[in-house]
Tab-separated table of C-alpha atoms and ligand atoms in Angstrom:
chain	number	residue	atom	x	y	z
A	1	MET	CA	-14.840	-9.427	7.982
A	2	ASP	CA	-11.774	-10.865	6.220
A	3	PHE	CA	-9.561	-8.738	4.075
A	4	GLU	CA	-11.190	-9.801	0.837
A	5	ASP	CA	-14.571	-8.493	1.971
A	6	ASP	CA	-12.936	-5.354	3.272
A	7	LEU	CA	-11.228	-4.845	-0.098
A	8	ARG	CA	-14.490	-5.178	-1.977
A	9	ALA	CA	-16.414	-2.881	0.306
A	10	GLY	CA	-13.773	-0.177	0.168
A	11	ASP	CA	-13.343	-0.474	-3.585
A	12	ASP	CA	-17.071	-0.011	-4.224
A	13	GLU	CA	-16.751	3.445	-2.623
A	14	LEU	CA	-13.229	4.452	-3.632
A	15	ASP	CA	-12.472	2.578	-6.857
A	16	TYR	CA	-8.865	1.871	-5.916
A	17	MET	CA	-8.710	-1.640	-7.395
A	18	ARG	CA	-8.210	-2.351	-11.085
A	19	SER	CA	-9.243	-5.956	-10.426
A	20	ILE	CA	-9.786	-8.120	-7.359
A	21	SER	CA	-8.643	-11.711	-7.752
A	22	PHE	CA	-7.760	-13.777	-4.753
A	23	ARG	CA	-5.087	-16.392	-5.373
A	24	PRO	CA	-4.704	-18.885	-2.552
A	25	ASN	CA	-1.178	-19.595	-1.467
A	26	ASP	CA	-0.202	-22.220	1.160
A	27	ARG	CA	3.529	-21.682	0.975
A	28	SER	CA	5.300	-20.764	4.180
A	29	GLY	CA	7.814	-18.031	4.625
A	30	SER	CA	8.466	-14.627	6.153
A	31	LEU	CA	5.281	-13.155	4.638
A	32	GLU	CA	3.033	-16.149	5.230
A	33	GLY	CA	-0.666	-15.180	4.935
A	34	ILE	CA	0.084	-11.463	4.333
A	35	PRO	CA	-2.256	-10.062	1.677
A	36	PHE	CA	-0.576	-8.204	-1.191
A	37	VAL	CA	-1.777	-6.216	-4.203
A	38	VAL	CA	0.287	-4.931	-7.135
A	39	LYS	CA	0.097	-1.858	-9.395
A	40	ASP	CA	-1.600	-2.706	-12.657
A	41	ALA	CA	1.700	-2.283	-14.604
A	42	ILE	CA	3.208	-5.332	-12.862
A	43	CYS	CA	2.554	-8.631	-14.671
A	44	VAL	CA	0.630	-11.366	-12.903
A	45	GLU	CA	0.191	-14.594	-14.725
A	46	GLY	CA	-3.285	-14.991	-16.158
A	47	VAL	CA	-4.501	-11.598	-14.754
A	48	GLU	CA	-5.233	-8.782	-17.156
A	49	THR	CA	-2.292	-6.361	-16.994
A	50	SER	CA	-3.064	-3.123	-18.717
A	51	ALA	CA	-0.848	-0.517	-16.939
A	52	GLY	CA	-3.979	1.669	-16.616
A	53	SER	CA	-4.379	1.882	-20.424
A	54	GLU	CA	-7.096	0.824	-22.842
A	55	ILE	CA	-4.484	-0.183	-25.371
A	56	LEU	CA	-3.482	-3.170	-23.264
A	57	GLU	CA	-7.031	-4.328	-22.589
A	58	GLY	CA	-7.244	-8.081	-22.659
A	59	TYR	CA	-3.477	-8.643	-22.254
A	60	LYS	CA	-2.997	-11.528	-19.848
A	61	PRO	CA	0.691	-12.255	-19.214
A	62	VAL	CA	1.798	-15.877	-19.287
A	63	PHE	CA	4.279	-15.222	-16.488
A	64	ASN	CA	4.655	-13.455	-13.147
A	65	ALA	CA	6.847	-10.433	-12.543
A	66	ALA	CA	9.907	-11.328	-10.451
A	67	VAL	CA	8.448	-9.448	-7.462
A	68	VAL	CA	5.197	-11.385	-7.623
A	69	GLU	CA	7.106	-14.683	-7.835
A	70	ARG	CA	9.163	-13.704	-4.780
A	71	LEU	CA	6.243	-12.548	-2.679
A	72	GLU	CA	4.269	-15.695	-3.396
A	73	SER	CA	7.330	-17.862	-2.666
A	74	SER	CA	7.541	-16.269	0.786
A	75	GLY	CA	3.910	-16.972	1.561
A	76	ALA	CA	2.187	-13.693	0.701
A	77	VAL	CA	-1.266	-13.981	-0.816
A	78	PHE	CA	-2.152	-12.077	-4.034
A	79	HIS	CA	-5.444	-10.149	-3.865
A	80	GLY	CA	-5.494	-8.091	-6.997
A	81	LYS	CA	-4.222	-5.122	-8.995
A	82	THR	CA	-4.508	-1.450	-8.156
A	83	GLN	CA	-5.508	1.574	-10.347
A	84	GLN	CA	-2.865	3.803	-11.753
A	85	ASP	CA	-2.327	6.606	-14.208
A	86	GLU	CA	-2.016	5.250	-17.731
A	87	PHE	CA	1.577	3.853	-18.038
A	88	GLY	CA	2.503	5.881	-14.886
A	89	PHE	CA	1.860	9.246	-16.651
A	90	GLY	CA	0.536	11.541	-13.937
A	91	SER	CA	0.725	12.991	-10.468
A	92	PHE	CA	-2.900	12.616	-9.388
A	93	CYS	CA	-4.121	9.223	-10.656
A	94	THR	CA	-6.707	11.011	-12.810
A	95	ASN	CA	-5.337	9.747	-16.166
A	96	CYS	CA	-6.687	6.235	-15.768
A	97	ALA	CA	-8.618	4.209	-18.343
A	98	HIS	CA	-10.378	1.978	-15.811
A	99	GLY	CA	-11.612	4.224	-13.014
A	100	THR	CA	-10.267	7.020	-10.892
A	101	PRO	CA	-9.530	6.183	-7.260
A	102	ARG	CA	-10.680	8.596	-4.553
A	103	ASN	CA	-8.765	9.481	-1.432
A	104	PRO	CA	-10.026	7.540	1.617
A	105	HIS	CA	-9.397	10.642	3.820
A	106	ASP	CA	-11.727	12.808	1.696
A	107	THR	CA	-13.428	11.405	-1.369
A	108	SER	CA	-13.478	14.785	-3.081
A	109	ARG	CA	-9.698	14.629	-3.302
A	110	VAL	CA	-7.250	12.742	-5.547
A	111	THR	CA	-5.072	9.854	-4.348
A	112	GLY	CA	-1.952	11.131	-6.040
A	113	GLY	CA	-0.113	9.469	-8.905
A	114	SER	CA	0.794	7.433	-10.492
A	115	SER	CA	0.468	4.572	-7.910
A	116	GLY	CA	-2.724	6.175	-6.452
A	117	GLY	CA	-4.664	2.914	-6.029
A	118	ALA	CA	-1.636	1.312	-4.390
A	119	ALA	CA	-1.565	3.913	-1.598
A	120	ALA	CA	-5.365	4.332	-1.254
A	121	VAL	CA	-5.915	0.623	-0.635
A	122	CYS	CA	-3.495	0.739	2.292
A	123	ALA	CA	-5.179	3.802	3.774
A	124	ALA	CA	-8.645	2.391	3.292
A	125	THR	CA	-8.200	-0.735	5.411
A	126	ASP	CA	-7.104	-1.288	8.917
A	127	LYS	CA	-5.581	-4.663	8.012
A	128	ASP	CA	-1.875	-4.878	7.442
A	129	ILE	CA	-1.281	-5.365	3.748
A	130	LEU	CA	1.581	-4.956	1.379
A	131	SER	CA	1.108	-2.930	-1.774
A	132	ILE	CA	3.634	-2.984	-4.605
A	133	GLY	CA	3.980	0.273	-6.498
A	134	GLU	CA	6.355	1.697	-9.038
A	135	SER	CA	8.002	5.090	-9.273
A	136	THR	CA	9.633	6.797	-12.199
A	137	GLY	CA	9.700	10.366	-10.843
A	138	GLY	CA	7.798	10.233	-7.518
A	139	SER	CA	4.921	7.816	-8.015
A	140	ILE	CA	5.433	6.106	-4.656
A	141	THR	CA	6.358	9.154	-2.480
A	142	ASN	CA	3.528	11.298	-3.800
A	143	PRO	CA	0.545	8.944	-3.216
A	144	ALA	CA	2.073	7.679	0.012
A	145	ALA	CA	2.070	11.254	1.335
A	146	TYR	CA	-1.374	12.099	0.021
A	147	ASN	CA	-2.842	8.979	1.719
A	148	GLY	CA	-0.809	9.017	4.942
A	149	VAL	CA	0.996	5.711	4.517
A	150	PHE	CA	4.691	4.635	4.239
A	151	GLY	CA	6.114	4.444	0.725
A	152	LEU	CA	9.602	3.250	-0.017
A	153	THR	CA	11.209	3.930	-3.371
A	154	PRO	CA	14.409	1.874	-3.487
A	155	THR	CA	17.744	2.616	-5.106
A	156	TYR	CA	17.558	2.113	-8.883
A	157	GLY	CA	18.508	-1.555	-9.491
A	158	ARG	CA	17.712	-2.812	-5.960
A	159	VAL	CA	14.427	-4.504	-7.014
A	160	PRO	CA	14.255	-6.236	-10.411
A	161	ARG	CA	11.912	-4.793	-13.005
A	162	THR	CA	11.352	-8.145	-14.688
A	163	GLY	CA	7.695	-8.185	-15.693
A	164	LEU	CA	7.040	-4.472	-15.233
A	165	VAL	CA	5.408	-2.620	-18.203
A	166	SER	CA	8.112	0.030	-18.627
A	167	TYR	CA	7.486	3.702	-18.559
A	168	SER	CA	11.117	4.976	-18.594
A	169	ASN	CA	13.579	2.080	-18.205
A	170	SER	CA	16.459	4.107	-16.790
A	171	LEU	CA	14.266	5.588	-14.049
A	172	ASP	CA	11.631	2.968	-13.204
A	173	LYS	CA	11.827	1.440	-9.714
A	174	ILE	CA	9.438	-1.074	-8.144
A	175	GLY	CA	8.852	-0.273	-4.450
A	176	VAL	CA	6.681	-1.003	-1.470
A	177	LEU	CA	3.830	0.812	0.278
A	178	SER	CA	2.031	-0.075	3.519
A	179	SER	CA	0.479	1.446	6.606
A	180	SER	CA	2.945	-0.701	8.513
A	181	LEU	CA	6.622	0.243	8.411
A	182	GLU	CA	7.581	-3.231	9.460
A	183	LEU	CA	5.811	-4.658	6.443
A	184	VAL	CA	7.566	-2.233	4.192
A	185	ALA	CA	10.861	-3.538	5.628
A	186	GLN	CA	9.884	-7.207	5.327
A	187	GLY	CA	8.408	-6.761	1.853
A	188	LEU	CA	11.511	-4.918	0.591
A	189	GLU	CA	13.717	-7.664	1.927
A	190	VAL	CA	11.738	-10.289	-0.056
A	191	VAL	CA	11.485	-8.427	-3.386
A	192	SER	CA	15.103	-7.111	-3.525
A	193	GLY	CA	18.093	-8.699	-5.258
A	194	LYS	CA	19.399	-9.585	-8.648
A	195	ASP	CA	17.188	-11.327	-11.135
A	196	SER	CA	18.587	-12.708	-14.374
A	197	GLY	CA	15.574	-11.327	-16.278
A	198	ASP	CA	16.672	-7.739	-15.557
A	199	GLN	CA	20.213	-6.823	-16.469
A	200	THR	CA	19.948	-3.571	-14.596
A	201	SER	CA	19.127	-5.295	-11.297
A	202	ALA	CA	22.108	-5.139	-9.024
A	203	ASP	CA	23.989	-8.176	-7.763
A	204	ARG	CA	24.313	-6.833	-4.209
A	205	GLN	CA	23.790	-8.321	-0.797
A	206	VAL	CA	20.300	-7.528	0.491
A	207	PRO	CA	20.508	-6.181	4.037
A	208	GLU	CA	18.138	-7.454	6.730
A	209	PHE	CA	15.785	-4.502	6.505
A	210	SER	CA	13.507	-6.190	9.040
A	211	ARG	CA	16.198	-6.205	11.755
A	212	GLU	CA	16.127	-2.986	13.693
A	213	SER	CA	19.213	-0.979	14.491
A	214	VAL	CA	19.137	2.346	16.161
A	215	PRO	CA	20.782	5.168	14.214
A	216	GLU	CA	23.094	7.351	16.328
A	217	SER	CA	23.991	11.051	15.824
A	218	LEU	CA	23.194	11.334	12.149
A	219	THR	CA	23.952	14.435	10.163
A	220	VAL	CA	20.780	15.268	8.224
A	221	GLY	CA	20.998	17.746	5.303
A	222	VAL	CA	18.027	19.774	4.248
A	223	PRO	CA	18.645	20.802	0.602
A	224	THR	CA	17.925	24.530	0.355
A	225	GLN	CA	16.718	24.056	-3.199
A	226	LEU	CA	13.876	21.819	-1.969
A	227	GLU	CA	13.076	24.020	0.996
A	228	GLN	CA	12.540	27.038	-1.271
A	229	VAL	CA	9.702	25.381	-3.098
A	230	ASP	CA	6.323	27.051	-2.563
A	231	LEU	CA	4.988	24.895	0.239
A	232	GLU	CA	1.471	24.943	1.752
A	233	GLN	CA	1.576	26.118	5.371
A	234	PRO	CA	0.624	22.796	7.008
A	235	VAL	CA	3.344	21.024	4.962
A	236	ARG	CA	5.924	23.587	6.119
A	237	ASN	CA	4.827	23.354	9.757
A	238	ASN	CA	4.840	19.563	9.799
A	239	PHE	CA	8.214	19.490	8.101
A	240	GLU	CA	9.704	21.829	10.709
A	241	ALA	CA	8.178	19.689	13.459
A	242	SER	CA	9.820	16.587	11.904
A	243	LEU	CA	13.168	18.313	11.817
A	244	SER	CA	12.847	19.267	15.499
A	245	LYS	CA	12.004	15.647	16.261
A	246	LEU	CA	15.179	14.511	14.465
A	247	GLU	CA	17.149	17.020	16.577
A	248	ASN	CA	15.526	15.779	19.781
A	249	LEU	CA	16.642	12.297	18.851
A	250	GLY	CA	20.179	13.563	18.922
A	251	HIS	CA	20.752	14.165	15.194
A	252	ASP	CA	22.239	17.279	13.669
A	253	VAL	CA	20.136	19.059	11.034
A	254	GLU	CA	21.930	21.418	8.634
A	255	ARG	CA	21.112	23.234	5.410
A	256	VAL	CA	22.944	21.954	2.329
A	257	ASP	CA	23.313	23.436	-1.144
A	258	ILE	CA	22.936	20.965	-3.961
A	259	PRO	CA	22.608	23.367	-6.919
A	260	LEU	CA	21.229	20.921	-9.500
A	261	LEU	CA	18.426	19.849	-7.170
A	262	ASP	CA	16.837	23.135	-8.264
A	263	PRO	CA	13.243	22.089	-9.140
A	264	ASP	CA	13.240	24.065	-12.375
A	265	VAL	CA	16.327	22.148	-13.586
A	266	CYS	CA	15.112	18.778	-12.275
A	267	VAL	CA	11.534	18.982	-13.537
A	268	ALA	CA	12.778	19.946	-17.040
A	269	ALA	CA	15.545	17.301	-17.150
A	270	TYR	CA	13.236	14.613	-15.708
A	271	TYR	CA	10.381	15.232	-18.160
A	272	VAL	CA	12.717	15.274	-21.142
A	273	MET	CA	14.303	11.937	-20.113
A	274	ALA	CA	11.080	10.317	-19.045
A	275	VAL	CA	9.040	11.153	-22.111
A	276	SER	CA	11.875	10.330	-24.443
A	277	GLU	CA	12.115	6.834	-23.068
A	278	ALA	CA	8.309	6.539	-22.801
A	279	SER	CA	7.900	7.362	-26.466
A	280	THR	CA	10.096	4.477	-27.541
A	281	ASN	CA	8.576	2.090	-25.004
A	282	LEU	CA	5.097	2.822	-26.242
A	283	ALA	CA	5.972	2.068	-29.856
A	284	ARG	CA	5.406	-1.612	-29.241
A	285	PHE	CA	1.697	-0.993	-28.576
A	286	CYS	CA	0.680	-0.910	-32.159
A	287	GLY	CA	-2.466	-3.034	-32.248
A	288	MET	CA	-0.645	-6.194	-33.183
A	289	ARG	CA	1.476	-7.739	-30.485
A	290	TYR	CA	-0.287	-6.978	-27.258
A	291	GLY	CA	-3.747	-6.017	-26.088
A	292	ALA	CA	-6.207	-4.088	-28.246
A	293	GLU	CA	-6.524	-4.910	-31.926
A	294	GLY	CA	-8.468	-3.204	-34.733
A	295	ASN	CA	-9.180	-4.332	-38.303
A	296	PRO	CA	-5.993	-4.028	-40.312
A	297	GLY	CA	-7.976	-4.776	-43.483
A	298	ASP	CA	-9.893	-1.488	-43.125
A	299	HIS	CA	-6.659	0.536	-43.579
A	300	ASP	CA	-4.418	1.201	-46.580
A	301	ASP	CA	-1.148	0.495	-44.823
A	302	PHE	CA	0.395	-0.351	-41.448
A	303	ASN	CA	1.120	3.309	-40.511
A	304	GLU	CA	-2.492	4.186	-40.944
A	305	TYR	CA	-3.661	1.147	-38.995
A	306	PHE	CA	-1.171	1.791	-36.242
A	307	SER	CA	-2.159	5.471	-35.917
A	308	HIS	CA	-5.840	4.523	-35.887
A	309	VAL	CA	-5.494	2.024	-33.038
A	310	ARG	CA	-3.260	4.346	-31.016
A	311	GLY	CA	-5.532	7.349	-31.723
A	312	GLU	CA	-8.513	5.374	-30.357
A	313	LYS	CA	-6.939	3.578	-27.426
A	314	LEU	CA	-4.342	5.949	-25.861
A	315	GLY	CA	-5.360	8.747	-23.504
A	316	ASP	CA	-4.496	12.416	-24.028
A	317	GLU	CA	-1.540	12.418	-21.609
A	318	ALA	CA	-0.018	9.431	-23.327
A	319	LYS	CA	-0.384	11.108	-26.680
A	320	ARG	CA	1.165	14.361	-25.344
A	321	ARG	CA	4.171	12.380	-24.093
A	322	ILE	CA	4.651	10.413	-27.285
A	323	ILE	CA	4.708	13.661	-29.248
A	324	LEU	CA	7.068	15.465	-26.745
A	325	GLY	CA	9.346	12.454	-26.420
A	326	THR	CA	9.594	11.800	-30.153
A	327	TYR	CA	10.476	15.463	-30.697
A	328	ALA	CA	13.128	15.464	-27.953
A	329	ARG	CA	14.900	12.465	-29.543
A	330	MET	CA	14.758	13.611	-33.174
A	331	ALA	CA	17.925	14.234	-35.108
A	332	GLY	CA	18.602	17.935	-34.907
A	333	TYR	CA	16.985	18.297	-31.503
A	334	ARG	CA	18.505	15.423	-29.618
A	335	ASP	CA	21.585	17.269	-28.473
A	336	ASP	CA	19.570	20.189	-27.129
A	337	PHE	CA	17.077	18.092	-25.252
A	338	TYR	CA	17.689	14.384	-24.604
A	339	VAL	CA	21.461	14.562	-24.463
A	340	ARG	CA	21.438	17.710	-22.362
A	341	ALA	CA	19.008	16.104	-19.894
A	342	ALA	CA	21.259	13.073	-19.652
A	343	LYS	CA	24.226	15.328	-18.844
A	344	VAL	CA	22.219	17.134	-16.151
A	345	ARG	CA	21.347	13.788	-14.597
A	346	ARG	CA	25.007	12.727	-14.617
A	347	LYS	CA	26.088	15.950	-12.865
A	348	LEU	CA	23.193	15.725	-10.433
A	349	ILE	CA	24.249	12.242	-9.433
A	350	ASP	CA	27.782	13.559	-8.757
A	351	GLN	CA	26.463	16.470	-6.637
A	352	VAL	CA	24.121	14.219	-4.688
A	353	GLU	CA	26.896	11.669	-4.034
A	354	GLU	CA	29.187	14.485	-2.921
A	355	ALA	CA	26.517	15.649	-0.425
A	356	PHE	CA	26.367	12.107	0.991
A	357	ASP	CA	30.070	12.278	1.786
A	358	ARG	CA	29.077	14.778	4.479
A	359	TYR	CA	25.462	13.893	5.256
A	360	ASP	CA	24.031	10.584	6.302
A	361	LEU	CA	20.538	11.490	5.068
A	362	LEU	CA	18.746	14.278	3.299
A	363	ALA	CA	15.236	15.392	4.276
A	364	ALA	CA	12.512	17.343	2.476
A	365	PRO	CA	8.698	17.450	2.498
A	366	SER	CA	7.256	14.676	0.278
A	367	MET	CA	4.866	16.926	-1.639
A	368	PRO	CA	4.402	20.731	-1.665
A	369	GLY	CA	0.778	20.476	-0.491
A	370	VAL	CA	-1.935	18.083	0.618
A	371	ALA	CA	-3.915	16.098	-2.014
A	372	PRO	CA	-5.801	18.531	-4.191
A	373	THR	CA	-9.510	18.153	-4.908
A	374	PHE	CA	-10.524	16.695	-8.292
A	375	GLU	CA	-11.598	20.170	-9.329
A	376	GLU	CA	-8.279	21.758	-8.401
A	377	ALA	CA	-6.365	19.019	-10.186
A	378	GLN	CA	-8.494	19.387	-13.285
A	379	ASP	CA	-7.870	23.129	-13.466
A	380	MET	CA	-4.107	22.650	-13.647
A	381	SER	CA	-2.360	22.801	-16.999
A	382	ALA	CA	0.019	20.007	-17.971
A	383	SER	CA	3.024	22.102	-16.929
A	384	GLU	CA	1.437	23.152	-13.595
A	385	THR	CA	0.884	19.430	-12.923
A	386	TYR	CA	4.478	18.604	-13.805
A	387	ALA	CA	5.604	21.304	-11.389
A	388	MET	CA	3.884	19.365	-8.554
A	389	ASP	CA	6.714	16.904	-8.805
A	390	ALA	CA	9.302	19.564	-7.742
A	391	LEU	CA	10.333	17.632	-4.605
A	392	THR	CA	10.429	14.131	-5.981
A	393	VAL	CA	11.972	14.245	-9.450
A	394	GLY	CA	15.487	15.226	-8.265
A	395	PRO	CA	16.028	12.238	-5.986
A	396	ASN	CA	14.506	9.957	-8.663
A	397	LEU	CA	16.823	11.327	-11.313
A	398	ALA	CA	19.746	10.678	-8.939
A	399	GLY	CA	18.528	7.058	-8.442
A	400	VAL	CA	18.778	7.280	-4.691
A	401	PRO	CA	16.253	5.700	-2.292
A	402	GLN	CA	13.506	7.647	-0.602
A	403	LEU	CA	11.035	6.813	2.172
A	404	SER	CA	7.875	8.869	2.613
A	405	VAL	CA	6.875	8.877	6.253
A	406	PRO	CA	3.449	10.171	7.406
A	407	ASN	CA	4.240	13.292	9.548
A	408	GLY	CA	0.956	14.895	10.420
A	409	GLU	CA	-2.097	16.506	8.890
A	410	GLY	CA	-3.266	19.765	7.492
A	411	ASP	CA	-6.925	20.538	6.732
A	412	GLY	CA	-7.690	16.937	7.799
A	413	MET	CA	-5.380	15.584	5.097
A	414	PRO	CA	-2.128	13.802	5.660
A	415	THR	CA	1.329	15.167	4.842
A	416	GLY	CA	4.634	13.348	4.373
A	417	LEU	CA	8.288	13.665	5.294
A	418	GLN	CA	10.642	12.473	2.562
A	419	LEU	CA	13.820	10.890	3.881
A	420	ILE	CA	16.416	10.490	1.133
A	421	GLY	CA	19.377	8.156	1.490
A	422	PRO	CA	22.590	7.468	-0.413
A	423	HIS	CA	22.593	4.716	-3.051
A	424	TRP	CA	21.854	1.443	-1.285
A	425	GLY	CA	20.993	3.242	1.977
A	426	GLU	CA	17.425	1.925	2.430
A	427	LYS	CA	18.237	0.338	5.775
A	428	LEU	CA	19.096	3.678	7.329
A	429	LEU	CA	15.932	5.244	5.979
A	430	ILE	CA	13.823	2.520	7.567
A	431	ASP	CA	15.731	2.627	10.883
A	432	THR	CA	15.366	6.412	11.057
A	433	ALA	CA	11.602	6.190	10.358
A	434	ARG	CA	11.354	3.541	13.130
A	435	GLN	CA	13.097	5.890	15.506
A	436	LEU	CA	10.810	8.836	14.504
A	437	GLY	CA	7.786	6.571	15.086
A	438	SER	CA	8.926	5.654	18.584
A	439	GLU	CA	9.484	9.279	19.587
B	1	LIG	N1	4.380	12.527	-12.097
B	1	LIG	C1	5.508	11.969	-12.776
B	1	LIG	C2	5.266	11.660	-14.203
B	1	LIG	O1	4.150	11.860	-14.615
B	1	LIG	C3	5.987	10.729	-12.048
B	1	LIG	C4	5.179	9.538	-12.351
B	1	LIG	C5	5.841	8.248	-11.964
B	1	LIG	O2	6.742	8.217	-11.137
B	1	LIG	N2	5.356	7.178	-12.630
B	1	LIG	O3	6.089	11.323	-14.940
């Protein structure tokens, strides 16, 4: 069976694909013949790109995102788009307009969000494929851990966002998931680097991620703030086993205090920042320029028309975030919310950078538990769901790279180790994961 048949068969059962569309590519390069899929929020020329939302239904971009262009130029073969939470709003991939992916390890469980389809497709096949995801506050680490695959979230600015439907521009990062660590390395090498279409993409040399070097006597810091999160027992056991493995490899493991990594602080600051930016980004979806349209003639004025289309086409979580974000940015409240969150982020970056003066890497579990069942996820309130991001929002606010590495199982479900590097430190993350894998 070739990969296309595999993809269809798996998708019938697990619903991880938003659309399957094979695009032949006879170019040669480092990824020649490697199948790739992209999260729905990433533009592919001529392929409906709805970022998991009904409001973008029918939108077919006339261009490729920079990452798609780069992958195809290096010979990789596009196979389709994966399901996601609407605009990236979620931790379980249950806020999707076009189908809810199920976890290949146990179909009664979620895939994690928001790049749930992106991780599930890797776990569902035994072929080596490359899956392009996006993270704002943990959307690569989280589903990678829940599905038992590798997920690399790069440094902010490493991979251009040109052609990504934005959630929160100052936090969004396109990254790579795969069951194969070597493909993660090769894929990252191809998609990284400055693009003139994204002024926040960094003009920096791209290391040869695919060339292995062996890390020697690293000092690994375990942030006490992240260790104190309420962890499920298998997650704690597997994390301790991973730390022992690092020690057996000759690395030092020490506890480190990074006060602002406190999950209560980070979850609050992250959600204020993210929803503020999301509420402005979503203003462009007004029933006129992109995607869904209504009948303007049926309404007295534009505001009424705009509210009607958005009322019909946006999901509950998107509406909640527009309301919260608009409030947090309003004159009179801005200083207390948005500006304060921005200050917390600035200080957090300083504290994290200071920690990296002494530590080569930081380590934490990827998620506090294994993937919950759909029932468990449904019973959580919005704020309980936001709290699930306790381990991932801090590193994302700081803009540093993270690699989620499968590190065992609990109750038959995979768990992940989150290696966190200094800005531009992806190579060390990959090399350390290689070393752990060869142990
Ligand atoms: N769960 C977080 C949120 O809903 C992160 C999602 C993401 O990284 N896109 O904002």
